[in-house]
PDB file of C-alpha atoms in Angstrom:
ATOM      1  CA  MET A   9       8.944 -77.293-127.532  1.00 94.00           C
ATOM      2  CA  LYS A  10      12.483 -77.838-126.343  1.00 96.00           C
ATOM      3  CA  LEU A  11      15.173 -75.275-127.148  1.00 97.00           C
ATOM      4  CA  SER A  12      17.057 -78.054-128.933  1.00 98.00           C
ATOM      5  CA  LYS A  13      14.121 -78.280-131.377  1.00 98.00           C
ATOM      6  CA  VAL A  14      14.109 -74.485-131.806  1.00 98.00           C
ATOM      7  CA  CYS A  15      17.799 -74.659-132.644  1.00 98.00           C
ATOM      8  CA  GLU A  16      17.268 -77.465-135.137  1.00 98.00           C
ATOM      9  CA  LEU A  17      14.282 -75.813-136.848  1.00 98.00           C
ATOM     10  CA  LEU A  18      16.081 -72.481-137.228  1.00 98.00           C
ATOM     11  CA  ASP A  19      19.315 -74.144-138.291  1.00 98.00           C
ATOM     12  CA  ALA A  20      20.888 -71.993-135.604  1.00 98.00           C
ATOM     13  CA  GLU A  21      24.300 -71.801-134.044  1.00 98.00           C
ATOM     14  CA  ILE A  22      24.446 -71.738-130.249  1.00 98.00           C
ATOM     15  CA  LEU A  23      26.611 -68.917-128.904  1.00 98.00           C
ATOM     16  CA  CYS A  24      26.207 -69.588-125.183  1.00 98.00           C
ATOM     17  CA  CYS A  25      24.430 -71.570-122.459  1.00 97.00           C
ATOM     18  CA  GLU A  26      24.228 -74.777-124.467  1.00 96.00           C
ATOM     19  CA  GLU A  27      23.320 -76.600-121.253  1.00 96.00           C
ATOM     20  CA  GLY A  28      19.821 -75.116-121.580  1.00 95.00           C
ATOM     21  CA  LEU A  29      18.962 -77.143-124.694  1.00 97.00           C
ATOM     22  CA  ASP A  30      16.604 -79.372-122.722  1.00 96.00           C
ATOM     23  CA  THR A  31      14.586 -76.383-121.474  1.00 95.00           C
ATOM     24  CA  GLU A  32      10.927 -76.530-122.471  1.00 94.00           C
ATOM     25  CA  VAL A  33       9.400 -73.319-123.893  1.00 94.00           C
ATOM     26  CA  LYS A  34       5.775 -72.551-124.643  1.00 90.00           C
ATOM     27  CA  SER A  35       5.836 -69.267-126.529  1.00 90.00           C
ATOM     28  CA  ALA A  36       7.985 -66.689-128.298  1.00 93.00           C
ATOM     29  CA  CYS A  37       7.940 -63.138-129.554  1.00 92.00           C
ATOM     30  CA  GLY A  38       9.717 -61.363-132.398  1.00 94.00           C
ATOM     31  CA  SER A  39      10.623 -57.669-132.279  1.00 94.00           C
ATOM     32  CA  ASP A  40      13.410 -55.201-132.925  1.00 94.00           C
ATOM     33  CA  MET A  41      11.731 -52.706-130.612  1.00 92.00           C
ATOM     34  CA  MET A  42      12.620 -53.447-127.013  1.00 93.00           C
ATOM     35  CA  SER A  43      10.095 -50.830-125.833  1.00 88.00           C
ATOM     36  CA  ASP A  44       7.325 -52.969-127.309  1.00 88.00           C
ATOM     37  CA  VAL A  45       8.718 -56.168-125.843  1.00 91.00           C
ATOM     38  CA  LEU A  46       8.654 -54.581-122.388  1.00 90.00           C
ATOM     39  CA  ALA A  47       5.170 -53.174-122.912  1.00 86.00           C
ATOM     40  CA  PHE A  48       3.266 -56.003-124.558  1.00 79.00           C
ATOM     41  CA  VAL A  49       4.999 -59.287-123.990  1.00 74.00           C
ATOM     42  CA  LYS A  50       3.920 -61.594-121.213  1.00 76.00           C
ATOM     43  CA  ASP A  51       5.430 -64.933-120.322  1.00 77.00           C
ATOM     44  CA  GLN A  52       7.195 -65.438-123.617  1.00 78.00           C
ATOM     45  CA  SER A  53      10.316 -67.531-123.300  1.00 92.00           C
ATOM     46  CA  ILE A  54      12.134 -66.699-126.530  1.00 96.00           C
ATOM     47  CA  LEU A  55      12.966 -63.324-128.010  1.00 96.00           C
ATOM     48  CA  LEU A  56      13.674 -63.290-131.744  1.00 97.00           C
ATOM     49  CA  THR A  57      15.373 -60.079-132.800  1.00 97.00           C
ATOM     50  CA  GLY A  58      17.764 -58.538-135.276  1.00 96.00           C
ATOM     51  CA  LEU A  59      18.956 -55.962-132.769  1.00 95.00           C
ATOM     52  CA  VAL A  60      22.366 -56.874-131.386  1.00 95.00           C
ATOM     53  CA  ASN A  61      23.067 -54.394-128.585  1.00 93.00           C
ATOM     54  CA  PRO A  62      23.318 -55.328-124.862  1.00 94.00           C
ATOM     55  CA  GLN A  63      19.815 -54.001-124.230  1.00 95.00           C
ATOM     56  CA  THR A  64      18.345 -57.065-125.953  1.00 96.00           C
ATOM     57  CA  VAL A  65      19.907 -59.150-123.181  1.00 97.00           C
ATOM     58  CA  ARG A  66      18.791 -56.723-120.465  1.00 96.00           C
ATOM     59  CA  THR A  67      15.246 -56.784-121.859  1.00 96.00           C
ATOM     60  CA  ALA A  68      15.198 -60.591-121.977  1.00 96.00           C
ATOM     61  CA  GLN A  69      16.565 -60.668-118.439  1.00 95.00           C
ATOM     62  CA  MET A  70      13.881 -58.322-117.062  1.00 94.00           C
ATOM     63  CA  MET A  71      11.198 -60.422-118.773  1.00 92.00           C
ATOM     64  CA  ASP A  72      12.598 -63.737-117.448  1.00 92.00           C
ATOM     65  CA  MET A  73      13.166 -65.059-120.960  1.00 95.00           C
ATOM     66  CA  LYS A  74      15.166 -68.229-121.505  1.00 96.00           C
ATOM     67  CA  CYS A  75      16.613 -67.667-124.959  1.00 98.00           C
ATOM     68  CA  ILE A  76      17.443 -64.966-127.508  1.00 98.00           C
ATOM     69  CA  VAL A  77      17.597 -65.843-131.198  1.00 98.00           C
ATOM     70  CA  PHE A  78      19.435 -63.293-133.326  1.00 98.00           C
ATOM     71  CA  VAL A  79      17.908 -63.517-136.803  1.00 98.00           C
ATOM     72  CA  ARG A  80      18.898 -62.558-140.376  1.00 97.00           C
ATOM     73  CA  GLY A  81      22.522 -63.505-139.765  1.00 95.00           C
ATOM     74  CA  LYS A  82      23.134 -60.835-137.130  1.00 95.00           C
ATOM     75  CA  ARG A  83      25.996 -61.607-134.760  1.00 95.00           C
ATOM     76  CA  PRO A  84      26.269 -59.978-131.347  1.00 96.00           C
ATOM     77  CA  ASP A  85      29.718 -59.057-130.078  1.00 94.00           C
ATOM     78  CA  GLU A  86      31.557 -60.830-127.257  1.00 95.00           C
ATOM     79  CA  ALA A  87      30.288 -58.436-124.571  1.00 95.00           C
ATOM     80  CA  VAL A  88      26.652 -59.133-125.451  1.00 96.00           C
ATOM     81  CA  VAL A  89      27.181 -62.895-125.398  1.00 98.00           C
ATOM     82  CA  SER A  90      29.045 -62.661-122.062  1.00 97.00           C
ATOM     83  CA  LEU A  91      26.218 -60.650-120.520  1.00 96.00           C
ATOM     84  CA  ALA A  92      23.723 -63.314-121.634  1.00 97.00           C
ATOM     85  CA  GLU A  93      25.955 -66.056-120.295  1.00 97.00           C
ATOM     86  CA  GLU A  94      26.243 -64.342-116.902  1.00 95.00           C
ATOM     87  CA  ASN A  95      22.470 -64.286-116.724  1.00 95.00           C
ATOM     88  CA  GLY A  96      21.926 -67.837-117.932  1.00 96.00           C
ATOM     89  CA  ILE A  97      20.165 -66.819-121.141  1.00 97.00           C
ATOM     90  CA  MET A  98      20.863 -69.056-124.114  1.00 98.00           C
ATOM     91  CA  VAL A  99      21.863 -67.218-127.295  1.00 98.00           C
ATOM     92  CA  MET A 100      21.406 -68.567-130.822  1.00 98.00           C
ATOM     93  CA  ALA A 101      22.153 -67.069-134.222  1.00 98.00           C
ATOM     94  CA  SER A 102      20.102 -67.969-137.281  1.00 98.00           C
ATOM     95  CA  ALA A 103      20.443 -66.896-140.895  1.00 98.00           C
ATOM     96  CA  TYR A 104      16.644 -66.843-141.358  1.00 98.00           C
ATOM     97  CA  ARG A 105      14.896 -63.502-141.575  1.00 98.00           C
ATOM     98  CA  MET A 106      12.567 -62.496-138.753  1.00 97.00           C
ATOM     99  CA  TYR A 107       9.331 -63.282-140.628  1.00 97.00           C
ATOM    100  CA  THR A 108      10.564 -66.695-141.708  1.00 98.00           C
ATOM    101  CA  ALA A 109      12.068 -67.613-138.337  1.00 98.00           C
ATOM    102  CA  CYS A 110       8.844 -66.719-136.501  1.00 96.00           C
ATOM    103  CA  GLY A 111       6.807 -68.547-139.159  1.00 96.00           C
ATOM    104  CA  ILE A 112       8.843 -71.730-138.837  1.00 98.00           C
ATOM    105  CA  LEU A 113       8.414 -71.831-135.050  1.00 97.00           C
ATOM    106  CA  TYR A 114       4.711 -71.014-135.248  1.00 95.00           C
ATOM    107  CA  ALA A 115       4.065 -73.609-137.948  1.00 95.00           C
ATOM    108  CA  ASN A 116       5.753 -76.197-135.763  1.00 96.00           C
ATOM    109  CA  GLY A 117       3.474 -75.543-132.814  1.00 92.00           C
ATOM    110  CA  LEU A 118       5.137 -72.760-130.842  1.00 92.00           C
ATOM    111  CA  TYR A 119       2.147 -70.450-130.468  1.00 82.00           C
ATOM    112  CA  SER A 120       1.867 -67.371-128.306  1.00 68.00           C
ATOM    113  CA  GLU A 121      -0.198 -68.132-125.268  1.00 63.00           C
ATOM    114  CA  GLY A 122      -3.767 -66.827-125.132  1.00 57.00           C
ATOM    115  CA  ILE A 123      -5.178 -64.303-127.547  1.00 52.00           C
ATOM    116  CA  ASP A 124      -2.211 -62.539-129.062  1.00 61.00           C
ATOM    117  CA  LYS A 125      -3.739 -59.111-129.588  1.00 67.00           C
ATOM    118  CA  VAL A 126      -2.851 -56.004-127.636  1.00 62.00           C
TER     119      VAL A 126
ATOM    120  CA  MET B  12      12.259 -57.596 -92.127  1.00 80.00           C
ATOM    121  CA  GLU B  13      14.222 -54.387 -91.667  1.00 88.00           C
ATOM    122  CA  PRO B  14      13.837 -52.071 -94.671  1.00 93.00           C
ATOM    123  CA  ILE B  15      16.766 -52.261 -97.080  1.00 96.00           C
ATOM    124  CA  ILE B  16      17.950 -49.208 -98.992  1.00 97.00           C
ATOM    125  CA  LEU B  17      20.026 -49.565-102.162  1.00 97.00           C
ATOM    126  CA  LYS B  18      21.605 -46.657-104.012  1.00 97.00           C
ATOM    127  CA  TYR B  19      22.981 -46.548-107.550  1.00 97.00           C
ATOM    128  CA  GLN B  20      24.548 -43.993-109.856  1.00 96.00           C
ATOM    129  CA  VAL B  21      23.135 -44.382-113.370  1.00 95.00           C
ATOM    130  CA  ASP B  22      25.822 -43.548-115.904  1.00 92.00           C
ATOM    131  CA  GLY B  23      24.355 -41.436-118.679  1.00 89.00           C
ATOM    132  CA  SER B  24      27.325 -41.593-120.984  1.00 83.00           C
ATOM    133  CA  ASP B  25      27.197 -45.283-121.847  1.00 85.00           C
ATOM    134  CA  PHE B  26      23.970 -46.699-123.249  1.00 86.00           C
ATOM    135  CA  SER B  27      25.342 -50.224-123.116  1.00 86.00           C
ATOM    136  CA  MET B  28      25.481 -50.017-119.302  1.00 88.00           C
ATOM    137  CA  ALA B  29      21.824 -49.000-118.917  1.00 91.00           C
ATOM    138  CA  GLY B  30      19.978 -51.641-116.937  1.00 94.00           C
ATOM    139  CA  GLU B  31      22.821 -52.540-114.579  1.00 94.00           C
ATOM    140  CA  ALA B  32      21.057 -51.093-111.539  1.00 96.00           C
ATOM    141  CA  SER B  33      17.744 -52.785-112.415  1.00 97.00           C
ATOM    142  CA  SER B  34      19.564 -56.048-112.929  1.00 96.00           C
ATOM    143  CA  SER B  35      21.197 -55.762-109.506  1.00 96.00           C
ATOM    144  CA  VAL B  36      17.858 -54.967-107.825  1.00 97.00           C
ATOM    145  CA  LYS B  37      16.225 -57.914-109.563  1.00 96.00           C
ATOM    146  CA  LYS B  38      18.896 -60.265-108.210  1.00 95.00           C
ATOM    147  CA  THR B  39      18.574 -58.850-104.675  1.00 97.00           C
ATOM    148  CA  LEU B  40      14.783 -59.271-104.673  1.00 97.00           C
ATOM    149  CA  LYS B  41      15.178 -62.842-105.868  1.00 95.00           C
ATOM    150  CA  GLN B  42      17.606 -63.575-103.034  1.00 96.00           C
ATOM    151  CA  LEU B  43      15.152 -62.049-100.558  1.00 96.00           C
ATOM    152  CA  GLY B  44      12.444 -64.426-101.781  1.00 95.00           C
ATOM    153  CA  PHE B  45       9.924 -61.967-103.235  1.00 96.00           C
ATOM    154  CA  SER B  46       7.302 -63.327-105.654  1.00 95.00           C
ATOM    155  CA  PRO B  47       8.256 -63.626-109.347  1.00 93.00           C
ATOM    156  CA  ASP B  48       5.361 -61.305-110.254  1.00 92.00           C
ATOM    157  CA  LEU B  49       6.599 -58.494-107.978  1.00 96.00           C
ATOM    158  CA  ILE B  50      10.181 -58.997-109.118  1.00 96.00           C
ATOM    159  CA  ARG B  51       9.222 -58.720-112.763  1.00 93.00           C
ATOM    160  CA  ARG B  52       7.108 -55.594-112.210  1.00 95.00           C
ATOM    161  CA  VAL B  53       9.947 -53.924-110.293  1.00 97.00           C
ATOM    162  CA  ALA B  54      12.524 -54.976-112.886  1.00 96.00           C
ATOM    163  CA  ILE B  55      10.540 -53.679-115.865  1.00 95.00           C
ATOM    164  CA  ALA B  56       9.451 -50.402-114.231  1.00 96.00           C
ATOM    165  CA  MET B  57      12.949 -49.614-112.989  1.00 97.00           C
ATOM    166  CA  TYR B  58      14.590 -50.640-116.258  1.00 96.00           C
ATOM    167  CA  GLU B  59      12.279 -48.357-118.252  1.00 95.00           C
ATOM    168  CA  GLY B  60      13.106 -45.542-115.834  1.00 96.00           C
ATOM    169  CA  GLU B  61      16.814 -46.212-116.079  1.00 95.00           C
ATOM    170  CA  ILE B  62      16.674 -46.179-119.876  1.00 94.00           C
ATOM    171  CA  ASN B  63      14.785 -42.870-119.752  1.00 93.00           C
ATOM    172  CA  MET B  64      17.457 -41.356-117.497  1.00 94.00           C
ATOM    173  CA  VAL B  65      20.188 -42.384-119.932  1.00 93.00           C
ATOM    174  CA  ILE B  66      18.321 -41.271-123.057  1.00 91.00           C
ATOM    175  CA  HIS B  67      16.987 -37.951-121.827  1.00 92.00           C
ATOM    176  CA  ALA B  68      18.926 -36.802-118.776  1.00 92.00           C
ATOM    177  CA  ASP B  69      22.537 -37.961-118.927  1.00 91.00           C
ATOM    178  CA  GLY B  70      22.008 -40.337-116.024  1.00 93.00           C
ATOM    179  CA  GLY B  71      21.113 -39.725-112.383  1.00 96.00           C
ATOM    180  CA  GLU B  72      20.634 -41.462-109.069  1.00 97.00           C
ATOM    181  CA  ALA B  73      18.449 -44.426-108.234  1.00 97.00           C
ATOM    182  CA  THR B  74      17.342 -45.220-104.686  1.00 98.00           C
ATOM    183  CA  VAL B  75      15.460 -48.425-103.980  1.00 98.00           C
ATOM    184  CA  GLU B  76      13.697 -49.020-100.658  1.00 98.00           C
ATOM    185  CA  ILE B  77      12.727 -52.614-100.047  1.00 97.00           C
ATOM    186  CA  SER B  78      10.362 -53.543 -97.212  1.00 96.00           C
ATOM    187  CA  GLN B  79       7.915 -56.307 -96.375  1.00 92.00           C
ATOM    188  CA  SER B  80       5.069 -54.374 -97.982  1.00 94.00           C
ATOM    189  CA  GLY B  81       6.812 -53.679-101.278  1.00 96.00           C
ATOM    190  CA  VAL B  82       9.416 -51.737-103.201  1.00 98.00           C
ATOM    191  CA  ARG B  83       9.738 -47.992-103.718  1.00 98.00           C
ATOM    192  CA  ILE B  84      12.030 -46.821-106.525  1.00 98.00           C
ATOM    193  CA  ILE B  85      13.115 -43.186-106.627  1.00 98.00           C
ATOM    194  CA  LEU B  86      14.817 -42.123-109.854  1.00 98.00           C
ATOM    195  CA  ALA B  87      16.229 -38.613-109.752  1.00 97.00           C
ATOM    196  CA  ASP B  88      17.938 -36.908-112.669  1.00 96.00           C
ATOM    197  CA  HIS B  89      19.283 -33.443-113.416  1.00 93.00           C
ATOM    198  CA  GLY B  90      18.144 -33.404-117.018  1.00 93.00           C
ATOM    199  CA  PRO B  91      16.020 -30.927-118.964  1.00 94.00           C
ATOM    200  CA  GLY B  92      12.727 -31.806-117.229  1.00 95.00           C
ATOM    201  CA  ILE B  93       9.499 -32.895-118.927  1.00 93.00           C
ATOM    202  CA  LYS B  94       7.668 -30.105-120.719  1.00 93.00           C
ATOM    203  CA  ASP B  95       4.231 -31.717-120.770  1.00 92.00           C
ATOM    204  CA  VAL B  96       3.795 -34.610-118.327  1.00 93.00           C
ATOM    205  CA  ALA B  97       0.269 -35.467-119.528  1.00 92.00           C
ATOM    206  CA  LEU B  98       1.591 -35.829-123.075  1.00 92.00           C
ATOM    207  CA  ALA B  99       4.594 -37.865-121.931  1.00 92.00           C
ATOM    208  CA  MET B 100       2.213 -40.265-120.178  1.00 92.00           C
ATOM    209  CA  GLN B 101       0.427 -41.010-123.464  1.00 90.00           C
ATOM    210  CA  GLU B 102       1.401 -44.229-125.208  1.00 89.00           C
ATOM    211  CA  GLY B 103       3.349 -43.554-128.372  1.00 88.00           C
ATOM    212  CA  TYR B 104       4.463 -40.015-127.539  1.00 88.00           C
ATOM    213  CA  SER B 105       8.234 -39.701-127.545  1.00 90.00           C
ATOM    214  CA  THR B 106      10.825 -36.968-127.845  1.00 88.00           C
ATOM    215  CA  ALA B 107      13.669 -39.485-128.216  1.00 87.00           C
ATOM    216  CA  PRO B 108      15.958 -38.899-131.201  1.00 85.00           C
ATOM    217  CA  ASP B 109      16.228 -41.359-134.113  1.00 85.00           C
ATOM    218  CA  GLU B 110      19.496 -42.843-132.885  1.00 82.00           C
ATOM    219  CA  VAL B 111      17.691 -44.005-129.748  1.00 86.00           C
ATOM    220  CA  ARG B 112      15.000 -45.654-131.886  1.00 87.00           C
ATOM    221  CA  ASN B 113      17.738 -47.478-133.768  1.00 84.00           C
ATOM    222  CA  LEU B 114      18.756 -48.965-130.420  1.00 86.00           C
ATOM    223  CA  GLY B 115      15.271 -50.378-129.856  1.00 90.00           C
ATOM    224  CA  PHE B 116      13.819 -47.695-127.598  1.00 90.00           C
ATOM    225  CA  GLY B 117      11.948 -44.420-127.909  1.00 86.00           C
ATOM    226  CA  ALA B 118       8.567 -45.854-128.869  1.00 85.00           C
ATOM    227  CA  GLY B 119       6.855 -43.638-126.330  1.00 86.00           C
ATOM    228  CA  MET B 120       6.093 -46.556-124.026  1.00 87.00           C
ATOM    229  CA  GLY B 121       8.457 -45.778-121.143  1.00 89.00           C
ATOM    230  CA  LEU B 122       6.337 -43.747-118.718  1.00 93.00           C
ATOM    231  CA  PRO B 123       3.033 -45.465-119.654  1.00 92.00           C
ATOM    232  CA  ASN B 124       4.736 -48.798-119.081  1.00 92.00           C
ATOM    233  CA  ILE B 125       6.084 -47.731-115.680  1.00 95.00           C
ATOM    234  CA  LYS B 126       2.559 -46.663-114.711  1.00 95.00           C
ATOM    235  CA  LYS B 127       1.129 -49.953-115.954  1.00 93.00           C
ATOM    236  CA  TYR B 128       3.458 -52.083-113.844  1.00 94.00           C
ATOM    237  CA  SER B 129       3.356 -49.958-110.668  1.00 96.00           C
ATOM    238  CA  ASP B 130       0.755 -49.369-107.959  1.00 97.00           C
ATOM    239  CA  ASP B 131       1.595 -45.684-107.786  1.00 97.00           C
ATOM    240  CA  LEU B 132       3.709 -43.358-109.895  1.00 97.00           C
ATOM    241  CA  LYS B 133       4.576 -39.791-108.962  1.00 97.00           C
ATOM    242  CA  VAL B 134       6.314 -37.555-111.505  1.00 97.00           C
ATOM    243  CA  GLU B 135       7.925 -34.369-110.204  1.00 97.00           C
ATOM    244  CA  THR B 136       9.606 -32.300-112.861  1.00 96.00           C
ATOM    245  CA  GLU B 137      10.951 -28.817-113.364  1.00 96.00           C
ATOM    246  CA  LEU B 138      12.228 -27.504-116.681  1.00 96.00           C
ATOM    247  CA  GLY B 139      15.981 -27.039-116.634  1.00 94.00           C
ATOM    248  CA  VAL B 140      16.300 -28.618-113.182  1.00 96.00           C
ATOM    249  CA  GLY B 141      15.402 -32.280-113.522  1.00 95.00           C
ATOM    250  CA  THR B 142      12.854 -35.001-112.971  1.00 96.00           C
ATOM    251  CA  THR B 143      12.184 -37.351-110.065  1.00 97.00           C
ATOM    252  CA  LEU B 144      10.030 -40.434-110.469  1.00 97.00           C
ATOM    253  CA  THR B 145       8.730 -42.186-107.366  1.00 98.00           C
ATOM    254  CA  ILE B 146       7.472 -45.634-108.248  1.00 98.00           C
ATOM    255  CA  GLN B 147       5.653 -47.749-105.663  1.00 98.00           C
ATOM    256  CA  ILE B 148       5.119 -51.457-106.219  1.00 98.00           C
ATOM    257  CA  ASN B 149       3.292 -53.338-103.472  1.00 97.00           C
ATOM    258  CA  THR B 150       3.585 -57.029-102.622  1.00 93.00           C
TER     259      THR B 150
END
């Protein structure tokens, strides 16, 4: 799925790195716990989260993720968006809640790769 | 290649800065042409260590030795030390306060995660003196 489709499905606003809209992604993960993202996530390209501190960007960066979607109407501050921009990570903001946002992407074919159990 | 040594001060007073050193190391390894798998393992292990230093020890020093055979990360802090290393190595055990959990960390995955992504992890700790982690990640 292209990030442009993700944006459309989540009715999201793009906050930076719009040039990445053509990027193809194959999986995503949703979490507010960065510890768990670092421990259990593998090769996911999108991080959906309601946590808006700079560590969401750092976590996405360490995991080579392409895009962060801030859910349930959360808005990161300028510094967080700038950090993402510096690292080429697209940032979107969606008003959907985490459960709904993940459900929409999953229902439209963005599955996690492999067996998604820890 | 000649071994490269990088040194960083990890600022313990500003949580928002945690990860700067790991980010810099990740970029250097990429420039040097290391494999994406090694780069990711180094980045995650060092980032977890850096976060731990900020949460528990008010910062410290990070030394990264890069050679053909791999990367050694030495994270030294002057914090309170780890009371029970075996317990701290267990997944889910954490002494982090609630405010740290509100920031998305403190799930008790830090040290286990570092171990998982490294080829060797040495933990030297003394109560009231500090902790030094030596993390080896081979190519």
